[in-house]
PDB file of C-alpha atoms in Angstrom:
ATOM      1  CA  GLU A   7     -18.946  18.490   5.965  1.00 86.00           C
ATOM      2  CA  ALA A   8     -15.293  18.445   4.949  1.00 85.00           C
ATOM      3  CA  GLN A   9     -14.951  18.933   1.263  1.00 93.00           C
ATOM      4  CA  VAL A  10     -12.786  19.398  -1.624  1.00 97.00           C
ATOM      5  CA  THR A  11     -14.536  20.809  -4.470  1.00 97.00           C
ATOM      6  CA  GLN A  12     -13.133  21.216  -8.150  1.00 98.00           C
ATOM      7  CA  ASN A  13     -14.673  22.898 -10.975  1.00 98.00           C
ATOM      8  CA  PRO A  14     -15.372  22.170 -13.884  1.00 97.00           C
ATOM      9  CA  ARG A  15     -15.552  18.579 -13.431  1.00 97.00           C
ATOM     10  CA  TYR A  16     -15.454  17.924 -17.091  1.00 97.00           C
ATOM     11  CA  LEU A  17     -14.155  20.191 -19.819  1.00 97.00           C
ATOM     12  CA  ILE A  18     -13.389  19.918 -23.394  1.00 97.00           C
ATOM     13  CA  THR A  19     -11.241  22.668 -25.033  1.00 97.00           C
ATOM     14  CA  VAL A  20      -8.995  23.594 -27.913  1.00 97.00           C
ATOM     15  CA  THR A  21      -5.266  23.835 -28.171  1.00 97.00           C
ATOM     16  CA  GLY A  22      -3.932  27.372 -26.855  1.00 97.00           C
ATOM     17  CA  LYS A  23      -7.212  28.560 -25.327  1.00 97.00           C
ATOM     18  CA  LYS A  24      -6.456  29.538 -21.594  1.00 97.00           C
ATOM     19  CA  LEU A  25      -8.264  27.769 -18.846  1.00 98.00           C
ATOM     20  CA  THR A  26      -8.341  27.623 -14.975  1.00 98.00           C
ATOM     21  CA  VAL A  27      -9.542  24.649 -13.039  1.00 98.00           C
ATOM     22  CA  THR A  28     -10.557  25.598  -9.617  1.00 98.00           C
ATOM     23  CA  CYS A  29     -10.034  23.703  -6.210  1.00 98.00           C
ATOM     24  CA  SER A  30     -11.611  24.711  -3.089  1.00 98.00           C
ATOM     25  CA  GLN A  31     -11.297  23.316   0.459  1.00 97.00           C
ATOM     26  CA  ASN A  32     -12.998  23.991   3.784  1.00 95.00           C
ATOM     27  CA  MET A  33     -10.679  22.115   6.194  1.00 94.00           C
ATOM     28  CA  ASN A  34      -8.344  24.877   6.930  1.00 94.00           C
ATOM     29  CA  HIS A  35      -5.423  22.880   5.654  1.00 94.00           C
ATOM     30  CA  GLU A  36      -2.165  24.724   4.837  1.00 93.00           C
ATOM     31  CA  TYR A  37      -0.992  22.070   2.423  1.00 94.00           C
ATOM     32  CA  MET A  38      -2.655  21.610  -1.228  1.00 96.00           C
ATOM     33  CA  SER A  39      -1.543  20.111  -4.360  1.00 96.00           C
ATOM     34  CA  TRP A  40      -2.423  19.144  -7.762  1.00 97.00           C
ATOM     35  CA  TYR A  41      -2.185  15.772  -9.589  1.00 96.00           C
ATOM     36  CA  ARG A  42      -2.744  14.466 -12.969  1.00 97.00           C
ATOM     37  CA  GLN A  43      -3.745  10.842 -13.622  1.00 95.00           C
ATOM     38  CA  ASP A  44      -2.924   9.121 -16.851  1.00 94.00           C
ATOM     39  CA  PRO A  45      -3.283   5.457 -17.665  1.00 89.00           C
ATOM     40  CA  GLY A  46      -0.125   3.337 -17.079  1.00 86.00           C
ATOM     41  CA  LEU A  47       1.634   6.213 -15.267  1.00 88.00           C
ATOM     42  CA  GLY A  48      -0.387   6.692 -12.189  1.00 87.00           C
ATOM     43  CA  LEU A  49      -0.809   9.704 -10.485  1.00 91.00           C
ATOM     44  CA  ARG A  50       2.044  12.460 -10.697  1.00 93.00           C
ATOM     45  CA  GLN A  51       2.149  15.604  -8.718  1.00 93.00           C
ATOM     46  CA  ILE A  52       2.118  18.857 -10.817  1.00 96.00           C
ATOM     47  CA  TYR A  53       2.363  21.567  -8.127  1.00 95.00           C
ATOM     48  CA  TYR A  54       1.887  21.785  -4.253  1.00 94.00           C
ATOM     49  CA  SER A  55       1.651  24.671  -1.810  1.00 95.00           C
ATOM     50  CA  MET A  56       2.764  24.608   1.745  1.00 92.00           C
ATOM     51  CA  ASN A  57       0.914  27.597   2.724  1.00 93.00           C
ATOM     52  CA  VAL A  58      -0.532  31.010   1.256  1.00 94.00           C
ATOM     53  CA  GLU A  59       1.897  32.450  -1.319  1.00 94.00           C
ATOM     54  CA  VAL A  60       4.155  29.305  -1.133  1.00 94.00           C
ATOM     55  CA  THR A  61       4.171  27.135  -4.062  1.00 95.00           C
ATOM     56  CA  ASP A  62       6.549  24.699  -5.442  1.00 93.00           C
ATOM     57  CA  LYS A  63       6.980  22.428  -8.631  1.00 93.00           C
ATOM     58  CA  GLY A  64       6.056  18.758  -8.196  1.00 91.00           C
ATOM     59  CA  ASP A  65       7.118  16.233 -10.850  1.00 90.00           C
ATOM     60  CA  VAL A  66       5.425  17.415 -14.054  1.00 95.00           C
ATOM     61  CA  PRO A  67       4.828  21.233 -13.751  1.00 97.00           C
ATOM     62  CA  GLU A  68       5.703  22.150 -17.369  1.00 97.00           C
ATOM     63  CA  GLY A  69       2.775  23.764 -19.026  1.00 97.00           C
ATOM     64  CA  TYR A  70       0.995  24.583 -15.586  1.00 98.00           C
ATOM     65  CA  LYS A  71       0.936  27.463 -13.267  1.00 98.00           C
ATOM     66  CA  VAL A  72      -0.734  27.721  -9.916  1.00 98.00           C
ATOM     67  CA  SER A  73      -1.369  30.500  -7.215  1.00 96.00           C
ATOM     68  CA  ARG A  74      -2.224  30.479  -3.630  1.00 97.00           C
ATOM     69  CA  LYS A  75      -3.760  33.996  -2.595  1.00 97.00           C
ATOM     70  CA  GLU A  76      -6.056  32.399  -0.042  1.00 96.00           C
ATOM     71  CA  LYS A  77      -5.811  29.308   2.057  1.00 96.00           C
ATOM     72  CA  ARG A  78      -8.691  27.691   0.825  1.00 97.00           C
ATOM     73  CA  ASN A  79      -8.278  28.004  -2.857  1.00 98.00           C
ATOM     74  CA  PHE A  80      -5.611  26.624  -5.111  1.00 98.00           C
ATOM     75  CA  PRO A  81      -6.394  27.144  -8.821  1.00 98.00           C
ATOM     76  CA  LEU A  82      -4.454  25.322 -11.574  1.00 98.00           C
ATOM     77  CA  ILE A  83      -3.939  27.366 -14.805  1.00 98.00           C
ATOM     78  CA  LEU A  84      -3.075  26.108 -18.260  1.00 98.00           C
ATOM     79  CA  GLU A  85      -2.085  29.093 -20.239  1.00 96.00           C
ATOM     80  CA  SER A  86      -1.829  27.463 -23.439  1.00 97.00           C
ATOM     81  CA  PRO A  87      -3.272  23.879 -23.207  1.00 98.00           C
ATOM     82  CA  SER A  88      -1.843  21.267 -25.466  1.00 97.00           C
ATOM     83  CA  PRO A  89      -3.261  17.786 -26.458  1.00 97.00           C
ATOM     84  CA  ASN A  90      -0.665  16.182 -24.157  1.00 97.00           C
ATOM     85  CA  GLN A  91      -2.548  17.602 -21.132  1.00 98.00           C
ATOM     86  CA  THR A  92      -5.528  15.717 -21.734  1.00 98.00           C
ATOM     87  CA  SER A  93      -5.887  14.153 -18.374  1.00 97.00           C
ATOM     88  CA  LEU A  94      -7.810  13.568 -15.138  1.00 97.00           C
ATOM     89  CA  TYR A  95      -6.779  16.114 -12.683  1.00 98.00           C
ATOM     90  CA  PHE A  96      -7.170  15.925  -8.867  1.00 97.00           C
ATOM     91  CA  CYS A  97      -6.657  18.460  -6.301  1.00 97.00           C
ATOM     92  CA  ALA A  98      -5.865  17.351  -2.682  1.00 96.00           C
ATOM     93  CA  THR A  99      -5.359  18.640   0.655  1.00 96.00           C
ATOM     94  CA  GLY A 100      -4.320  17.563   4.036  1.00 93.00           C
ATOM     95  CA  PRO A 101      -1.365  17.733   6.586  1.00 88.00           C
ATOM     96  CA  ALA A 102       1.894  17.730   4.622  1.00 84.00           C
ATOM     97  CA  GLY A 103       2.855  14.326   4.299  1.00 82.00           C
ATOM     98  CA  GLY A 104      -0.254  13.088   6.291  1.00 87.00           C
ATOM     99  CA  ALA A 105      -3.652  11.532   4.959  1.00 91.00           C
ATOM    100  CA  GLN A 106      -4.934  13.479   2.002  1.00 94.00           C
ATOM    101  CA  PHE A 107      -8.438  14.304   0.908  1.00 95.00           C
ATOM    102  CA  PHE A 108      -8.945  14.330  -2.733  1.00 96.00           C
ATOM    103  CA  GLY A 109     -11.395  16.255  -4.734  1.00 97.00           C
ATOM    104  CA  PRO A 110     -13.720  14.548  -7.175  1.00 96.00           C
ATOM    105  CA  GLY A 111     -11.481  15.117 -10.210  1.00 97.00           C
ATOM    106  CA  THR A 112     -11.773  17.048 -13.346  1.00 98.00           C
ATOM    107  CA  ARG A 113     -11.632  15.366 -16.642  1.00 97.00           C
ATOM    108  CA  LEU A 114      -9.902  17.698 -19.224  1.00 98.00           C
ATOM    109  CA  THR A 115      -9.773  17.043 -22.971  1.00 98.00           C
ATOM    110  CA  VAL A 116      -7.738  19.292 -25.276  1.00 98.00           C
ATOM    111  CA  LEU A 117      -8.390  19.059 -28.918  1.00 97.00           C
TER     112      LEU A 117
ATOM    113  CA  SER B   9      14.100   9.346  -6.007  1.00 79.00           C
ATOM    114  CA  GLN B  10      11.005   7.847  -4.173  1.00 80.00           C
ATOM    115  CA  GLN B  11       8.688   5.517  -5.997  1.00 80.00           C
ATOM    116  CA  GLY B  12       5.837   3.337  -4.848  1.00 85.00           C
ATOM    117  CA  GLU B  13       5.143   0.221  -7.005  1.00 89.00           C
ATOM    118  CA  GLU B  14       2.147  -2.044  -6.438  1.00 92.00           C
ATOM    119  CA  ASP B  15       2.000  -5.670  -7.136  1.00 93.00           C
ATOM    120  CA  PRO B  16       0.151  -7.306  -8.562  1.00 95.00           C
ATOM    121  CA  GLN B  17      -1.268  -4.999 -11.301  1.00 95.00           C
ATOM    122  CA  ALA B  18      -4.289  -6.715 -11.229  1.00 97.00           C
ATOM    123  CA  LEU B  19      -6.277  -9.062  -9.024  1.00 97.00           C
ATOM    124  CA  SER B  20      -9.607 -10.827  -9.367  1.00 97.00           C
ATOM    125  CA  ILE B  21     -11.113 -12.895  -6.582  1.00 97.00           C
ATOM    126  CA  GLN B  22     -14.436 -14.263  -5.461  1.00 97.00           C
ATOM    127  CA  GLU B  23     -16.515 -12.493  -2.522  1.00 97.00           C
ATOM    128  CA  GLY B  24     -15.679 -13.615   0.755  1.00 97.00           C
ATOM    129  CA  GLU B  25     -11.917 -14.387  -0.218  1.00 98.00           C
ATOM    130  CA  ASN B  26      -9.058 -12.322   1.150  1.00 98.00           C
ATOM    131  CA  ALA B  27      -7.154 -10.008  -1.227  1.00 98.00           C
ATOM    132  CA  THR B  28      -3.574  -9.074  -0.612  1.00 97.00           C
ATOM    133  CA  MET B  29      -1.783  -6.267  -2.345  1.00 97.00           C
ATOM    134  CA  ASN B  30       1.891  -5.533  -2.094  1.00 97.00           C
ATOM    135  CA  CYS B  31       4.049  -2.433  -2.255  1.00 96.00           C
ATOM    136  CA  SER B  32       7.564  -1.735  -2.402  1.00 95.00           C
ATOM    137  CA  TYR B  33       9.268   1.637  -2.320  1.00 93.00           C
ATOM    138  CA  LYS B  34      12.747   2.966  -2.819  1.00 91.00           C
ATOM    139  CA  THR B  35      13.959   5.391  -0.131  1.00 85.00           C
ATOM    140  CA  SER B  36      13.373   5.820   3.689  1.00 87.00           C
ATOM    141  CA  ILE B  37      10.105   6.808   4.966  1.00 89.00           C
ATOM    142  CA  ASN B  38       8.400   8.080   8.100  1.00 89.00           C
ATOM    143  CA  ASN B  39       5.110   6.823   7.115  1.00 92.00           C
ATOM    144  CA  LEU B  40       3.361   5.024   4.354  1.00 94.00           C
ATOM    145  CA  GLN B  41      -0.125   5.473   3.087  1.00 95.00           C
ATOM    146  CA  TRP B  42      -2.654   3.263   1.320  1.00 96.00           C
ATOM    147  CA  TYR B  43      -5.637   4.881  -0.868  1.00 97.00           C
ATOM    148  CA  ARG B  44      -8.530   3.458  -2.648  1.00 97.00           C
ATOM    149  CA  GLN B  45      -9.921   4.706  -6.119  1.00 96.00           C
ATOM    150  CA  ASN B  46     -13.267   3.634  -7.459  1.00 94.00           C
ATOM    151  CA  SER B  47     -13.141   4.045 -11.231  1.00 88.00           C
ATOM    152  CA  GLY B  48     -12.660   7.713 -12.347  1.00 82.00           C
ATOM    153  CA  ARG B  49     -13.247   9.060  -8.850  1.00 90.00           C
ATOM    154  CA  GLY B  50     -10.941  10.797  -6.315  1.00 91.00           C
ATOM    155  CA  LEU B  51      -8.686   8.789  -4.108  1.00 94.00           C
ATOM    156  CA  VAL B  52      -9.763   7.996  -0.447  1.00 96.00           C
ATOM    157  CA  HIS B  53      -7.542   7.435   2.174  1.00 96.00           C
ATOM    158  CA  LEU B  54      -7.628   4.039   3.912  1.00 97.00           C
ATOM    159  CA  ILE B  55      -4.846   3.929   6.396  1.00 97.00           C
ATOM    160  CA  LEU B  56      -1.494   5.460   7.523  1.00 95.00           C
ATOM    161  CA  ILE B  57       1.250   3.220   9.016  1.00 96.00           C
ATOM    162  CA  ARG B  58       4.179   4.763  10.708  1.00 94.00           C
ATOM    163  CA  SER B  59       7.733   3.716  10.180  1.00 93.00           C
ATOM    164  CA  ASN B  60       7.995   2.457  13.735  1.00 95.00           C
ATOM    165  CA  GLU B  61       4.757   0.327  13.324  1.00 96.00           C
ATOM    166  CA  ARG B  62       4.931  -3.132  11.975  1.00 96.00           C
ATOM    167  CA  GLU B  63       1.205  -3.761  11.644  1.00 97.00           C
ATOM    168  CA  LYS B  64      -2.039  -1.804  11.741  1.00 97.00           C
ATOM    169  CA  HIS B  65      -5.554  -2.744  11.440  1.00 96.00           C
ATOM    170  CA  SER B  66      -8.743  -0.894  10.371  1.00 95.00           C
ATOM    171  CA  GLY B  67     -11.870  -2.886  10.098  1.00 97.00           C
ATOM    172  CA  ARG B  68     -11.396  -5.448   7.399  1.00 97.00           C
ATOM    173  CA  LEU B  69      -8.023  -4.080   6.445  1.00 98.00           C
ATOM    174  CA  ARG B  70      -4.779  -5.055   7.695  1.00 98.00           C
ATOM    175  CA  VAL B  71      -1.428  -3.311   6.617  1.00 98.00           C
ATOM    176  CA  THR B  72       2.044  -4.323   7.284  1.00 98.00           C
ATOM    177  CA  LEU B  73       5.272  -2.529   6.936  1.00 97.00           C
ATOM    178  CA  ASP B  74       8.818  -3.975   6.728  1.00 96.00           C
ATOM    179  CA  THR B  75      10.984  -0.928   6.609  1.00 95.00           C
ATOM    180  CA  SER B  76      14.280  -3.413   6.031  1.00 95.00           C
ATOM    181  CA  LYS B  77      12.669  -4.843   2.858  1.00 95.00           C
ATOM    182  CA  LYS B  78      11.212  -1.418   1.962  1.00 95.00           C
ATOM    183  CA  SER B  79       7.750  -3.116   1.387  1.00 96.00           C
ATOM    184  CA  SER B  80       4.298  -3.058   2.725  1.00 97.00           C
ATOM    185  CA  SER B  81       1.247  -5.102   2.137  1.00 98.00           C
ATOM    186  CA  LEU B  82      -2.508  -4.551   2.353  1.00 98.00           C
ATOM    187  CA  LEU B  83      -4.752  -7.359   3.312  1.00 98.00           C
ATOM    188  CA  ILE B  84      -8.517  -7.209   2.617  1.00 98.00           C
ATOM    189  CA  THR B  85     -10.483  -9.842   4.471  1.00 98.00           C
ATOM    190  CA  ALA B  86     -13.786 -11.248   3.764  1.00 98.00           C
ATOM    191  CA  SER B  87     -14.041  -9.065   0.418  1.00 97.00           C
ATOM    192  CA  ARG B  88     -17.184  -7.827  -0.851  1.00 97.00           C
ATOM    193  CA  ALA B  89     -18.086  -6.668  -4.450  1.00 96.00           C
ATOM    194  CA  ALA B  90     -18.078  -3.159  -3.158  1.00 96.00           C
ATOM    195  CA  ASP B  91     -14.228  -3.538  -2.575  1.00 97.00           C
ATOM    196  CA  THR B  92     -13.884  -3.394  -6.448  1.00 97.00           C
ATOM    197  CA  ALA B  93     -11.405  -0.550  -6.838  1.00 97.00           C
ATOM    198  CA  SER B  94      -7.960   0.458  -7.574  1.00 96.00           C
ATOM    199  CA  TYR B  95      -5.522   0.458  -4.501  1.00 97.00           C
ATOM    200  CA  PHE B  96      -2.563   2.501  -4.223  1.00 96.00           C
ATOM    201  CA  CYS B  97       0.441   2.937  -1.964  1.00 94.00           C
ATOM    202  CA  ALA B  98       1.800   6.139  -1.148  1.00 92.00           C
ATOM    203  CA  PRO B  99       5.238   6.424   0.413  1.00 91.00           C
ATOM    204  CA  PRO B 100       6.155  10.078   1.023  1.00 86.00           C
ATOM    205  CA  GLY B 101       8.977  11.717  -0.879  1.00 81.00           C
ATOM    206  CA  GLY B 102      10.524  15.129  -1.156  1.00 72.00           C
ATOM    207  CA  THR B 103      12.626  16.795   1.451  1.00 70.00           C
ATOM    208  CA  GLY B 104      10.879  16.707   4.825  1.00 69.00           C
ATOM    209  CA  PHE B 105       8.409  14.048   3.368  1.00 70.00           C
ATOM    210  CA  GLN B 106       5.835  16.670   2.505  1.00 73.00           C
ATOM    211  CA  LYS B 107       4.716  14.940  -0.763  1.00 82.00           C
ATOM    212  CA  LEU B 108       3.180  11.600  -1.607  1.00 87.00           C
ATOM    213  CA  VAL B 109       4.324   9.394  -4.455  1.00 87.00           C
ATOM    214  CA  PHE B 110       1.887   7.232  -6.187  1.00 89.00           C
ATOM    215  CA  GLY B 111       2.385   4.295  -8.399  1.00 85.00           C
ATOM    216  CA  THR B 112      -0.017   2.706 -11.032  1.00 89.00           C
ATOM    217  CA  GLY B 113      -1.985   0.720  -8.390  1.00 93.00           C
ATOM    218  CA  THR B 114      -3.586  -2.666  -8.088  1.00 96.00           C
ATOM    219  CA  ARG B 115      -6.794  -3.119  -9.818  1.00 96.00           C
ATOM    220  CA  LEU B 116      -9.006  -5.332  -7.596  1.00 98.00           C
ATOM    221  CA  LEU B 117     -12.079  -7.025  -9.019  1.00 98.00           C
ATOM    222  CA  VAL B 118     -14.326  -8.725  -6.372  1.00 97.00           C
ATOM    223  CA  SER B 119     -17.052 -10.922  -8.214  1.00 96.00           C
ATOM    224  CA  PRO B 120     -20.291 -11.913  -6.451  1.00 92.00           C
TER     225      PRO B 120
END
């Protein structure tokens, strides 16, 4: 079954404590991306990756890092989380510019 | 830069009625996509319409595209309570149209 998995699904943490949200896909797509969704602001792209070892900034990359060492995984790293990064995060994959498959989301709260 | 804007922001109808949602975008596209999101869940791809297509159907969904007006519409016919969700249009942005640009969506409520 085609899947995009994210872990954890829910996370409450404190300011400054480094965290990683994992994303894994089994569809063999080269393109992967991360979005955050906030009330009134819609979904905004954080980072995307066109292929292994190829990543680029989206619209709101500040405070985030990503890596793409393998095709199937695209972790999102918050080196020093702040309360303004409290949000709902989605990983997505699919053909670049084509139909995207979204993960179930990670609800992050930074206190 | 590219932007997708859905209208109306919210729509409330009865089961069996049709629901129409509109989308406007700013810059040229090669295709436009529509997604559905149930509350707090991941987005689900509904339909992709290419820039050389005027209309596309998928089950009870009908999407139109007018590139001269930079607009698209999503029609859901004979709506059901299970259609209650937020709907997003996603025109592509970036060089090479490699990313999708989402708006804030239309919240559709279908009452039994």
